[in-house]
XYZ file of C-alpha atoms in Angstrom:
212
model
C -68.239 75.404 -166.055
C -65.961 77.912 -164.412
C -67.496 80.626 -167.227
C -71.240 80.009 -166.006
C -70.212 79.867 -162.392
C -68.235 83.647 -162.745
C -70.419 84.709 -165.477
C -74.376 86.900 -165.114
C -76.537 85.710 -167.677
C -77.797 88.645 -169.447
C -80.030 87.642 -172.405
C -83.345 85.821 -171.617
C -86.308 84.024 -173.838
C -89.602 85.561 -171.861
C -89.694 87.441 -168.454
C -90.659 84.325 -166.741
C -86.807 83.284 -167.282
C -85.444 86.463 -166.811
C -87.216 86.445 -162.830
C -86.543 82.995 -162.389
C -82.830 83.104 -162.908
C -82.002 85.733 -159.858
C -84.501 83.557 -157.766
C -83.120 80.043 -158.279
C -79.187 82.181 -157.063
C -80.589 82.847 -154.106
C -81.872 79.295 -153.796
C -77.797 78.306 -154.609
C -76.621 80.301 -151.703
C -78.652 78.856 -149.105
C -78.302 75.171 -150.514
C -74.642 75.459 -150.744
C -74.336 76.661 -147.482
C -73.405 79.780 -145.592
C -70.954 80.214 -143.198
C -72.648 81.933 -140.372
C -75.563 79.988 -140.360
C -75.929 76.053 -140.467
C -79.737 75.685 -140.228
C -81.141 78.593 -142.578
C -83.888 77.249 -145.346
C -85.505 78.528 -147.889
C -88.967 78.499 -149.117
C -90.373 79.314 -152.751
C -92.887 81.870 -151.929
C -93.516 82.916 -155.754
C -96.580 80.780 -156.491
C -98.595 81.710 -153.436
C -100.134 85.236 -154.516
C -97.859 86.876 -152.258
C -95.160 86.553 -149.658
C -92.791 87.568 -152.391
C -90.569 85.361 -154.058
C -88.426 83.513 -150.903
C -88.775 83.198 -147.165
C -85.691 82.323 -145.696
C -85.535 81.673 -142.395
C -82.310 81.712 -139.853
C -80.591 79.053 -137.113
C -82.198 81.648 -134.571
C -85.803 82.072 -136.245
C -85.564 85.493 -137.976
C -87.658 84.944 -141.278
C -87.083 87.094 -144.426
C -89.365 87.769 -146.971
C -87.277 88.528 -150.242
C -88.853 89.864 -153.441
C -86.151 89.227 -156.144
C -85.963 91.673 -159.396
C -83.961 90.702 -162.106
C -84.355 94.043 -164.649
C -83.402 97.487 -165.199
C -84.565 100.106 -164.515
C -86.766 98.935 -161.506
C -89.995 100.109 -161.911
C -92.746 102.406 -159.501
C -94.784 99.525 -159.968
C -92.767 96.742 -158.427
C -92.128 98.955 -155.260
C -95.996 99.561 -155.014
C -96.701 95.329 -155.462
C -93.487 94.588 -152.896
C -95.180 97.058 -150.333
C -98.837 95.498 -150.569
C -96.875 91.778 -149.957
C -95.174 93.073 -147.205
C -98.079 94.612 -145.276
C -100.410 91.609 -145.465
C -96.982 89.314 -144.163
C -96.378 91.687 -141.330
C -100.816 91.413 -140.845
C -100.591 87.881 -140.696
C -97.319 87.492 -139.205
C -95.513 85.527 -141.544
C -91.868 87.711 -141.832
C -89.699 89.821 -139.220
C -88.206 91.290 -142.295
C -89.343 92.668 -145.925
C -85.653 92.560 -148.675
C -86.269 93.797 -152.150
C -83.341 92.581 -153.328
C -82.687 94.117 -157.206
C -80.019 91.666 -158.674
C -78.982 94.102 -161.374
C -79.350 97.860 -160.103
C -78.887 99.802 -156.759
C -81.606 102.554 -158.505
C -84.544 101.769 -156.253
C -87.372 104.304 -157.863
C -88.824 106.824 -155.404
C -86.663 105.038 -152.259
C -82.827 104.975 -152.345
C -79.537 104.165 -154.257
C -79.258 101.342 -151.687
C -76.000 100.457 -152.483
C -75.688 99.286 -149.428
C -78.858 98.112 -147.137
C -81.417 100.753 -146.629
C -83.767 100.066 -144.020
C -87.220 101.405 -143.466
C -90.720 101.095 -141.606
C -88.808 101.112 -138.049
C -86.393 98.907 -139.617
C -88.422 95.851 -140.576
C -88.625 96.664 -144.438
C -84.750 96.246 -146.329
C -83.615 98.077 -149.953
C -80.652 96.585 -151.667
C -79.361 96.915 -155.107
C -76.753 95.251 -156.688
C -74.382 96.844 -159.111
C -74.404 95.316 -162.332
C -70.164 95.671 -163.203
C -70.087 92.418 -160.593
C -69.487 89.011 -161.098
C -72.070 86.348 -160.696
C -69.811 85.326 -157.277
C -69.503 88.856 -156.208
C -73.281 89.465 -156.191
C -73.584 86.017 -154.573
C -70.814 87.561 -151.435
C -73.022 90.865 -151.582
C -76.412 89.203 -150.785
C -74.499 86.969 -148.609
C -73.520 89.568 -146.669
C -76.939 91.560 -146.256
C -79.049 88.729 -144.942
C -75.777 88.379 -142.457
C -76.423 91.847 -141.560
C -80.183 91.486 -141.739
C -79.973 88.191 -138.896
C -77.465 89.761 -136.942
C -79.769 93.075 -136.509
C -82.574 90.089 -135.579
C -81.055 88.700 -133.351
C -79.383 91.622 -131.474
C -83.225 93.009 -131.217
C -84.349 89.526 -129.912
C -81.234 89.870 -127.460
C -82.128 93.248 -126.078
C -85.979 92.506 -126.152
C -85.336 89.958 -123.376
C -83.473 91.788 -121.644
C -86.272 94.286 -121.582
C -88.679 91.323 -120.405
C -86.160 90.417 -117.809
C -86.322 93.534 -116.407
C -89.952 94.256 -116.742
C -90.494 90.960 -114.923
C -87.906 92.178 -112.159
C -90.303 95.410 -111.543
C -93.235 92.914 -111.315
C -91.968 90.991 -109.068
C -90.662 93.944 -107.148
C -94.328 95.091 -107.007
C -95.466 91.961 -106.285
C -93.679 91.381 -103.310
C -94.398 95.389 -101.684
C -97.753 94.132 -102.033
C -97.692 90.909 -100.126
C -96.181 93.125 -97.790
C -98.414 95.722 -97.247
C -101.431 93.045 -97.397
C -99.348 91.328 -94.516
C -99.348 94.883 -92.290
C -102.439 95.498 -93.259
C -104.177 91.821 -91.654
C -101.498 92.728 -88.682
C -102.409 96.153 -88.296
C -106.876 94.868 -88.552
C -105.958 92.099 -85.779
C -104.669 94.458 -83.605
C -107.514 96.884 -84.251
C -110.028 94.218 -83.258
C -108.082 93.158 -80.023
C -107.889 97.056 -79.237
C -111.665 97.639 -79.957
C -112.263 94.347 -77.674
C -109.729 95.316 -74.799
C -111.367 98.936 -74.762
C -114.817 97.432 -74.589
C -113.986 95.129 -71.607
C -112.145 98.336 -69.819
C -115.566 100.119 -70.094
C -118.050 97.771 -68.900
C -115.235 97.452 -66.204
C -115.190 101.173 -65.538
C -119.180 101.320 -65.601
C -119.130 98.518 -62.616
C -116.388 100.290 -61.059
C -118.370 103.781 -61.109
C -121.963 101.255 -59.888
């Protein structure tokens, strides 16, 4: 037990294994629990024809799409298929954030040595490698750790977006109100027009008798 909990499996029968083993991991670390989060889930994505392979979604709402690749060398090809997923999620507003997570290299082909989180597409799209001298429990920490960093970076945007509203609403209102004011002057300043137009008009048929 303690030997398949510390140790990476390495040798698979068919592909089909060899993707599903990183991809049922990351489905351990959410249903064991993480400590920052007490309401995150998990969705298997992989049969739908796109969405990658997991949505997870945070306490706070932030929802990851994760495409999980469990080979070496990563190829042009699965950048090119994670990018077309990603676009039609961010379309149809699915995801906040795009992770290609590679479980056994940081080599990300034509991007990054994303040894650590490499961000990209204002932010929104997420690079991160894995080195393959770590433990099974290590690698578990390391993603861990990134979607941490990934809902922390949500939620600090949410944070300072409504702030942003706050104040945008403040100006509004500030408008708003100069408005109703001027409106006000302006229906004071007409009703004295119209008693001054009347008054004069009553001072000159006076003046006409006055003058007969």
């Amino acid at each position: 037990f303690i030997e398949e909990r510390f140790c990476d499996k390495t040798e698979f029968s068919n592909p089909t294994e060899q993707g599903n083993y990183a991809e049922n991991i990351l489905d351990d670390i959410i249903e064991a629990g993480i400590p920052f989060d007490d309401k995150i889930k998990i969705e298997d994505t992989s049969e739908h024809g796109g969405s990658g392979d997991r949505i997870i979604t945070s306490g706070s709402g932030c929802r990851v799409m994760v495409e999980v690749k469990n080979k070496t060398p990563v190829k042009k090809t699965d950048i090119d298929e994670f990018e077309r997923h990603y676009t039609k999620d961010f379309k149809e507003d699915k995801v906040d954030f795009a992770l290609f997570l590679s479980y056994r290299t940081y080599q990300i082909p034509q991007k990054c040595r994303a040894i650590i989180p490499s961000y990209y597409e204002n932010g929104k799209v997420v690079y991160f490698g894995l080195d393959n001298t770590l433990d099974k429990e290590q690698k578990k920490l390391k993603i861990i750790n990134c979607l941490e960093e990934i809902f922390n970076i949500y939620d600090k945007n949410k944070s300072q977006n409504k702030v942003k509203k706050e104040i945008e609403e403040n100006k509004t209102n500030i408008y708003n109100n100069y408005l109703r004011e001027l409106r006000d002057n302006l229906s004071y300043t007409e009703k004295h027009i119209k008693e001054y137009v009347t008054n004069t008009e009553s001072l000159e048929k006076r003046r006409i008798s006055i003058v007969r």
